[in-house]
Coordinates of C-alpha atoms and ligand atoms in Angstrom, one line a residue:
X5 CA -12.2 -40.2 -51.2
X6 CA -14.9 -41.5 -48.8
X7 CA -13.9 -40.8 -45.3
X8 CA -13.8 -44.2 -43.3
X9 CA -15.3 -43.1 -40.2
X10 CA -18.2 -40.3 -39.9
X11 CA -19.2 -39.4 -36.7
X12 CA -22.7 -38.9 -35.7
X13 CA -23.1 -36.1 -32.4
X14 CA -24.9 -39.1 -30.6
X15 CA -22.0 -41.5 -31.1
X16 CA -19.5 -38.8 -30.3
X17 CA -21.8 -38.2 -26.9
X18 CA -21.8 -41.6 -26.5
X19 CA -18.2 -42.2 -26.2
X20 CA -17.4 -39.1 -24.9
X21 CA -19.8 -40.6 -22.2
X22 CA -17.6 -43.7 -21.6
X23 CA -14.6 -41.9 -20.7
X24 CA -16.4 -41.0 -17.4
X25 CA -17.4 -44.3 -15.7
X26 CA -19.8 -43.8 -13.2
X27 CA -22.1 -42.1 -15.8
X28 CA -25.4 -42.8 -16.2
X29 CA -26.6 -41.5 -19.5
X30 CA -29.2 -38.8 -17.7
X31 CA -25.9 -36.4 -19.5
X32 CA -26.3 -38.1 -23.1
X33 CA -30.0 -38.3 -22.5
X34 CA -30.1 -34.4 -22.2
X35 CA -28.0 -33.4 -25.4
X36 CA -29.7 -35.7 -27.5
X37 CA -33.2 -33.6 -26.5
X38 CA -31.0 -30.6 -27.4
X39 CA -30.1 -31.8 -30.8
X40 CA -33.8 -32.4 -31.5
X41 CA -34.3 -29.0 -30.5
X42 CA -31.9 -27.6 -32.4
X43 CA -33.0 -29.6 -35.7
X44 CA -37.1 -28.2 -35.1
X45 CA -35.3 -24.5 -35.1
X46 CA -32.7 -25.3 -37.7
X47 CA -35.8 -25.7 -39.9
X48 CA -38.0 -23.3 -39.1
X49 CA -35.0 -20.7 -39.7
X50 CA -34.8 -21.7 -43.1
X51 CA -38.3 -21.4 -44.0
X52 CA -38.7 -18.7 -42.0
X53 CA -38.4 -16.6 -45.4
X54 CA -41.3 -18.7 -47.1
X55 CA -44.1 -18.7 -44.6
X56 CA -45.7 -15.7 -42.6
X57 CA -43.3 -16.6 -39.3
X58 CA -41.4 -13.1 -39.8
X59 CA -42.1 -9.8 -37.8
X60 CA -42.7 -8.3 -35.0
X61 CA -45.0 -10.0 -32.4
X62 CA -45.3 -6.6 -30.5
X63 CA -44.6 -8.0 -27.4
X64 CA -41.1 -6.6 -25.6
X65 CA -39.3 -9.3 -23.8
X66 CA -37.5 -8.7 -20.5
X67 CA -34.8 -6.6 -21.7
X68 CA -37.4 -3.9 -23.5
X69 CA -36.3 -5.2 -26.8
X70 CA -38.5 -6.4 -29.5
X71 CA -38.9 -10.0 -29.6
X72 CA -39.1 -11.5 -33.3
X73 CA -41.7 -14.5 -33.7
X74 CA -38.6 -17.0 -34.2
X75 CA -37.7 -15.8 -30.8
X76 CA -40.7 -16.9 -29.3
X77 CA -41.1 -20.0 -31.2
X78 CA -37.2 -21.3 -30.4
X79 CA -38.0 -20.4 -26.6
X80 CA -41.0 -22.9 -26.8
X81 CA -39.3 -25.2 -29.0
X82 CA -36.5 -26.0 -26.1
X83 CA -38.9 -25.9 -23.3
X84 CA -41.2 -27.8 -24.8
X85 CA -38.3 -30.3 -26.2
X86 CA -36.5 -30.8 -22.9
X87 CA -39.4 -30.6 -20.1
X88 CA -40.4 -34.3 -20.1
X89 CA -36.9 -36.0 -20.8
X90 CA -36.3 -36.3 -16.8
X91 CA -32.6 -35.0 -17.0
X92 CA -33.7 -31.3 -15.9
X93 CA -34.6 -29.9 -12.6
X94 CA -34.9 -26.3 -13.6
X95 CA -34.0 -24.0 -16.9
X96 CA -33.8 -20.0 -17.4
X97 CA -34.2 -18.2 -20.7
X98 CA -33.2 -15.0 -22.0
X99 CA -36.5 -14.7 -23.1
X100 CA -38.3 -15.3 -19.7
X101 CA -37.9 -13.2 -17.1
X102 CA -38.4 -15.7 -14.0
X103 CA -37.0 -19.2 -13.7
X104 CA -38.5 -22.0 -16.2
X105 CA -39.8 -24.8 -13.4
X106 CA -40.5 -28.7 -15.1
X107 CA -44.2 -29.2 -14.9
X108 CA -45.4 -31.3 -12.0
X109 CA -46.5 -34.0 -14.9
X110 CA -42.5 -35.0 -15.5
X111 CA -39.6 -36.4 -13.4
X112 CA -37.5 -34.1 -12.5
X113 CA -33.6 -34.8 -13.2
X114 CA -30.5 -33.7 -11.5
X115 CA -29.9 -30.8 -14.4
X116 CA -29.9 -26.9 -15.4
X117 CA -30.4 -25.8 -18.5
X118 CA -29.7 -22.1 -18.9
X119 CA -30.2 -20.6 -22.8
X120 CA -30.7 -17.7 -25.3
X121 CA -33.3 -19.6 -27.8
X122 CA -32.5 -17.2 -30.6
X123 CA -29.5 -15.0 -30.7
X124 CA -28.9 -11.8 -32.9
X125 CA -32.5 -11.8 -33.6
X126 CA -32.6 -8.6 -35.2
X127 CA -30.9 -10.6 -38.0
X128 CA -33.4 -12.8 -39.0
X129 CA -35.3 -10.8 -41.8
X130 CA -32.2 -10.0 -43.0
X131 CA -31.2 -13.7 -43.4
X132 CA -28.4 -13.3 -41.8
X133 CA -26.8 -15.6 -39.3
X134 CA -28.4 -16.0 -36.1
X135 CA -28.1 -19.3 -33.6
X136 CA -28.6 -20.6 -30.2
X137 CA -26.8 -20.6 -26.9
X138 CA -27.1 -23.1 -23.9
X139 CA -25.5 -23.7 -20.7
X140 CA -25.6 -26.7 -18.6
X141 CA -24.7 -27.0 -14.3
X142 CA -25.3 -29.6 -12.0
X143 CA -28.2 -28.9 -9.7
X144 CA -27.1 -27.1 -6.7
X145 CA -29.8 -27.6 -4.2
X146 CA -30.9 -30.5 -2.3
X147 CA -34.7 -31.1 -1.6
X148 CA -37.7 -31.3 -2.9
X149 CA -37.5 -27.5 -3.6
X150 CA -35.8 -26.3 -6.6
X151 CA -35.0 -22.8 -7.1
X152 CA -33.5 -19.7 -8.4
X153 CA -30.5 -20.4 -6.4
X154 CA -29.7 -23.5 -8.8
X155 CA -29.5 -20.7 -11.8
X156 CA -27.3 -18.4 -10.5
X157 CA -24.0 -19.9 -10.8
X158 CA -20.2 -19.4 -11.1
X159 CA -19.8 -20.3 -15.2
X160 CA -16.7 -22.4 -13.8
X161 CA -19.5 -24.4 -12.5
X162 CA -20.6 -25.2 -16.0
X163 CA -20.4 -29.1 -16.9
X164 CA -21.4 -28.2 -20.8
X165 CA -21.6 -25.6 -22.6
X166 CA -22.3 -24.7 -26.7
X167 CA -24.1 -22.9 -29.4
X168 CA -26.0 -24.1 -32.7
X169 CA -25.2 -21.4 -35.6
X170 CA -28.0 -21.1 -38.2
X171 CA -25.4 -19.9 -41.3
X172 CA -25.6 -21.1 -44.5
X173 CA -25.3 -24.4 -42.9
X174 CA -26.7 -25.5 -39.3
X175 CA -23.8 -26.3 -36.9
X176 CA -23.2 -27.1 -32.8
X177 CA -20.3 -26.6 -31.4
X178 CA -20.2 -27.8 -27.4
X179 CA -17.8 -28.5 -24.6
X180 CA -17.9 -30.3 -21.7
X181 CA -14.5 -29.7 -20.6
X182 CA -12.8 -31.7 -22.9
X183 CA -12.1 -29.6 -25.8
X184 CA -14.7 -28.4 -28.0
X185 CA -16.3 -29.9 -30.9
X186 CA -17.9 -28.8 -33.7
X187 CA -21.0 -30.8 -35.8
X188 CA -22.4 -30.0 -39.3
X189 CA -26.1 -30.7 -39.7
X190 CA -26.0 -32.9 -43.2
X191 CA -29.9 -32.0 -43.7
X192 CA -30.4 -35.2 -46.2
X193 CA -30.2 -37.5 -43.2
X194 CA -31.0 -35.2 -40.2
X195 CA -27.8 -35.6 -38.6
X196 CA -25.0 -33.5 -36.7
X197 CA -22.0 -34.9 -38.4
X198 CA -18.0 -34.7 -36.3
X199 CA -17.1 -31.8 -38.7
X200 CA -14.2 -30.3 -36.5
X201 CA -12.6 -31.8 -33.6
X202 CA -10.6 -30.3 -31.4
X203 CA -11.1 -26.9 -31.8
X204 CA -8.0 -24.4 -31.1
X205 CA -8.5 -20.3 -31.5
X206 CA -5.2 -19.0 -32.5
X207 CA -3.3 -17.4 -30.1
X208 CA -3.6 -14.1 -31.8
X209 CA -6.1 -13.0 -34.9
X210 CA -6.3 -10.3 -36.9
X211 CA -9.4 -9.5 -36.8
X212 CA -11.9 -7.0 -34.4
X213 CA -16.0 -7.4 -33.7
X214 CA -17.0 -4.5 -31.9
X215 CA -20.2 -2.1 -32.6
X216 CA -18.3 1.0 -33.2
X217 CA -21.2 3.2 -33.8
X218 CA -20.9 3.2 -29.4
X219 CA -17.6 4.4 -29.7
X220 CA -18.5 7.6 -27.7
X221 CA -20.0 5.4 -24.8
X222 CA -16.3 3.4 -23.9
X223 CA -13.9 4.3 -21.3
X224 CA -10.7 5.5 -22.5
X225 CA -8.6 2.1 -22.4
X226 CA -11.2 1.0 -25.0
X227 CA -11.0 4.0 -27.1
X228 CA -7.2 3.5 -26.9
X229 CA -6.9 -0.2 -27.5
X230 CA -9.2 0.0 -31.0
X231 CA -7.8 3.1 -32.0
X232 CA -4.0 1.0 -31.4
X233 CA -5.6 -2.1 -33.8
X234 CA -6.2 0.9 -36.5
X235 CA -2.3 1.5 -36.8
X236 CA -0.5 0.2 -39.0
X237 CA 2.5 -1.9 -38.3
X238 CA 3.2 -5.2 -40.2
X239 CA 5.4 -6.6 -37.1
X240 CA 2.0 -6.5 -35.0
X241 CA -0.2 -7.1 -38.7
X242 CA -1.6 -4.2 -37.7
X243 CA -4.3 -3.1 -38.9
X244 CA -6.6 -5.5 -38.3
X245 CA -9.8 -5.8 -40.0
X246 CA -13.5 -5.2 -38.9
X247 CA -15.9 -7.8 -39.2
X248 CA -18.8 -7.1 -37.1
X249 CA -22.3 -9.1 -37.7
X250 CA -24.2 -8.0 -34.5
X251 CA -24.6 -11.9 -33.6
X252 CA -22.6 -12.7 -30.9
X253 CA -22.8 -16.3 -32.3
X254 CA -21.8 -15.5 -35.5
X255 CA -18.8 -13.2 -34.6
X256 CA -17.5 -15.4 -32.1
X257 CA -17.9 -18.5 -34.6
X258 CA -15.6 -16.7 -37.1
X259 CA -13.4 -15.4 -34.6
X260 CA -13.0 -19.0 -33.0
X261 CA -12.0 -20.4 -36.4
X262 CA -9.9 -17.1 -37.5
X263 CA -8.7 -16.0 -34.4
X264 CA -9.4 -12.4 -33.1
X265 CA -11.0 -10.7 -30.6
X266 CA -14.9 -9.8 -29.8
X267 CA -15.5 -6.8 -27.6
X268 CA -18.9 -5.4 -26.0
X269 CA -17.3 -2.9 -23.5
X270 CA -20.0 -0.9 -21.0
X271 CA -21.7 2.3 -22.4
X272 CA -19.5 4.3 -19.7
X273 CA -20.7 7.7 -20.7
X274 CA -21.8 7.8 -16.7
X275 CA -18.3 6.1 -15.7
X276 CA -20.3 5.7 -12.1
X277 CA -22.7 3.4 -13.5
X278 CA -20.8 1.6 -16.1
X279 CA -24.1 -0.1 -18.6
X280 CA -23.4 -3.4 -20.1
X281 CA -25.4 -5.5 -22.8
X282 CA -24.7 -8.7 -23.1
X283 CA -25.9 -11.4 -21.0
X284 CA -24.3 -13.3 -17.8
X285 CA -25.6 -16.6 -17.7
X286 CA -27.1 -16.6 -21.0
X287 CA -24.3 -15.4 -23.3
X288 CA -20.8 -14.5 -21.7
X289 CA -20.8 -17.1 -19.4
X290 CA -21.1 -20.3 -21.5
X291 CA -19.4 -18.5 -24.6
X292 CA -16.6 -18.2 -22.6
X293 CA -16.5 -21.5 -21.2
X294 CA -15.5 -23.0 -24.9
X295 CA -13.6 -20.1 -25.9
X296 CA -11.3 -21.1 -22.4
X297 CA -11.6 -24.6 -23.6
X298 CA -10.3 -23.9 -27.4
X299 CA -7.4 -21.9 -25.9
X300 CA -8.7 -18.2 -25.9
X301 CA -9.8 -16.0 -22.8
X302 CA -13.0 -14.0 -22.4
X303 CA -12.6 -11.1 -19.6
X304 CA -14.8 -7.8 -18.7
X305 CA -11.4 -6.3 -18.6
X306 CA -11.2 -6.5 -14.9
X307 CA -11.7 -10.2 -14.3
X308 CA -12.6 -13.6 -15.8
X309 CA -16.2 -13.8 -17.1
X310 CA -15.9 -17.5 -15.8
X311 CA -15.1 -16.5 -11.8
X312 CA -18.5 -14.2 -12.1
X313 CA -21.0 -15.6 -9.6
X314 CA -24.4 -14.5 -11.0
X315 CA -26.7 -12.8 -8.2
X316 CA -29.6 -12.3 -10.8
X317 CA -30.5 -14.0 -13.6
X318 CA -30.9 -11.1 -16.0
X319 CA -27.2 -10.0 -15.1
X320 CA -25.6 -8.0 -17.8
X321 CA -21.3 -8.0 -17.8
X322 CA -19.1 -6.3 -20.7
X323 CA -17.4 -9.0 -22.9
X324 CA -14.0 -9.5 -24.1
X325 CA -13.7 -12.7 -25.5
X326 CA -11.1 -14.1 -28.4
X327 CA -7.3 -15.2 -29.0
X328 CA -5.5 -15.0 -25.7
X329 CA -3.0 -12.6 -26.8
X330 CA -5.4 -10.0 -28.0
X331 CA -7.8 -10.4 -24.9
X332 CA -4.5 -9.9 -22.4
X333 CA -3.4 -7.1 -24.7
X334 CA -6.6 -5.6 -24.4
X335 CA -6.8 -5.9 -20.6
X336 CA -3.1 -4.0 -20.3
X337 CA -5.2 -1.0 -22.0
X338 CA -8.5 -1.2 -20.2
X339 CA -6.1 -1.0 -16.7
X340 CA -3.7 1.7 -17.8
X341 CA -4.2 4.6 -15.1
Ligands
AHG415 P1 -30.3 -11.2 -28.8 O1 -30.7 -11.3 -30.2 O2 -30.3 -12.6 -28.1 O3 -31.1 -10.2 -28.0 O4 -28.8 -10.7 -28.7 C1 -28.3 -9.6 -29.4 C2 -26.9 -9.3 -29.0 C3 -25.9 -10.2 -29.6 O5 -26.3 -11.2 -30.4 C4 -25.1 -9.2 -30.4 O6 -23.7 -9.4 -30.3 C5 -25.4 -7.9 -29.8 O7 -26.7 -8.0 -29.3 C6 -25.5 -6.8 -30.9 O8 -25.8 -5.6 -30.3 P2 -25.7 -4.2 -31.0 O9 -26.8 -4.2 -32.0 O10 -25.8 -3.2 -29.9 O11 -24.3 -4.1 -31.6
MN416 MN1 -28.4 -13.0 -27.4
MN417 MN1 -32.0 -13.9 -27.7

């Protein structure tokens, strides 16, 4: 049966845009760049395996990791995509270690764009699922200068927030505090189609994400908390199972639609200087933003990722994100004295 109403990402925008009246389309204007963005990358992923785009560009980006040639072709994909469009003052990438300005050449709009161009990246000869993260604030400053300070936000600050997963089809899934929604990219026709609205995590999954070859590195509530998912007990539906891709964006998809939990705890073999991975502003902050809007929690085990002001832009923070009940459960552990 032919659904009677299909749902294109810019008419879902667009009437997500009429609920707030004093808008004036700079918002729309921005995620429609996005989507063009994410299209350009959508199809250079999947031919990534048919022309010479794979490998190693022997550069190391700011973190001292290896950057992949998709990496820096999605970092200059959204730049490049969202420079002239006049909705951005300023944007930060994982991939660049200072502050992204707009070129003189273009107006500049009343928007940050904070992203991770290509996550999981070490996927990507493997054909394995890898996607893109993106944050949006309100511009903090006033003046004609713009600076780092507009960057380094609170994530409760966040007006949008989303990912696009490259899997074995292309999806977005945003927020902008009303729920989170979720768009297929029917490739025939070039368009995000409304493929889940209204997402919801389950209160409580059954399923863990969680590199355990660093299970030396975690602090004892850590060690105790998987080791207690490892039981078995069918009251709890313990155990639970291990799915761990080494994309956040593909683990926390799954997890969103399953239910479960994601954890990337500090290396806390020097409990003094606690080491985390994952990213503030890039990663935790806006993943945590929809996982808070779909009904889930994301915590470092001490506090809310989302009460985190950033004081650098690089900012690393351990992340435990998923179903509610697992996340609090896992907090009760990670505080045991
Ligand atoms: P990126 O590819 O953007 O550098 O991010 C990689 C991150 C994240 O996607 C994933 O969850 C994590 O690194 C995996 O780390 P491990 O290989 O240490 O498990
Ligand atoms: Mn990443
Ligand atoms: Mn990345």
């Amino acid at each position: 049966m032919l659904k009677s109403k299909v749902v294109t990402i810019q008419r879902h925008i667009v009437e997500q845009e009429r609920l707030h009246p004093g808008a004036t389309g700079d918002f729309t204007g921005l995620l429609w760049d996005l989507t063009i963005a994410a299209k350009t990358i959508s199809r250079e992923v999947n031919k990534a395996g048919l022309v010479d785009i794979l490998g190693v560009t022997g550069e190391n980006n700011v973190h001292g990791e290896i950057v992949k040639k998709l990496d820096v072709y999605a970092n200059e994909k959204i730049c490049k995509s969202m420079e002239h469009g006049g909705h951005l003052c300023i944007m930060a990438s994982e991939e660049n270690k200072d502050i992204i300005p707009i070129p003189d050449e273009f107006p500049k709009g009343k928007y940050v764009l904070i992203f991770d161009p290509l996550d999981g990246s070490s996927n990507i000869d493997a054909n394995a699922c890898i996607g893109t993260i993106f944050s949006v604030y309100r511009r903090k400053t006033t003046g004609s200068m713009i600076t780092q300070e507009d960057c380094l936000r609170k994530g409760t600050e966040q007006v949008a927030a989303g990912y696009i997963i490259y899997g074995s089809s292309t999806m977005m899934v945003y927020t902008t505090g009303q729920g989170v929604y979720g768009f297929t990219l029917d490739p025939s026709i070039g368009e995000f189609l409304l493929s889940h609205e209204n997402i919801r995590i389950p209160s409580k999954g059954k399923i863990y994400s969680i590199n355990e070859g660093n299970a030396n590195t975690w602090d004892e509530g850590t060690k105790k908390y998987i080791a207690y998912l490892k039981e078995s007990d069918s009251l709890t539906e313990r155990p639970y199972s291990l799915r761990y891709i080494g994309s956040l964006v593909a683990d926390f998809h799954r997890n969103l639609l399953y239910g479960g939990i994601f954890l990337y705890p500090a290396d806390n073999r020097d409990p003094n200087k606690p080491k985390a991975k994952l990213r503030l502003l890039y990663e935790a902050a806006p993943l945590a933003f929809i996982i808070e809007q779909a009904g889930g929690m994301a915590s470092t085990g001490k506090e809310r990722i989302l009460d985190i002001q950033a004081t650098e832009l690089h900012q690393k923070v351990p992340v435990i994100i998923g179903s509610k009940e697992d996340v609090l459960l896992y907090e009760k552990f990670f505080n045991q004295k």
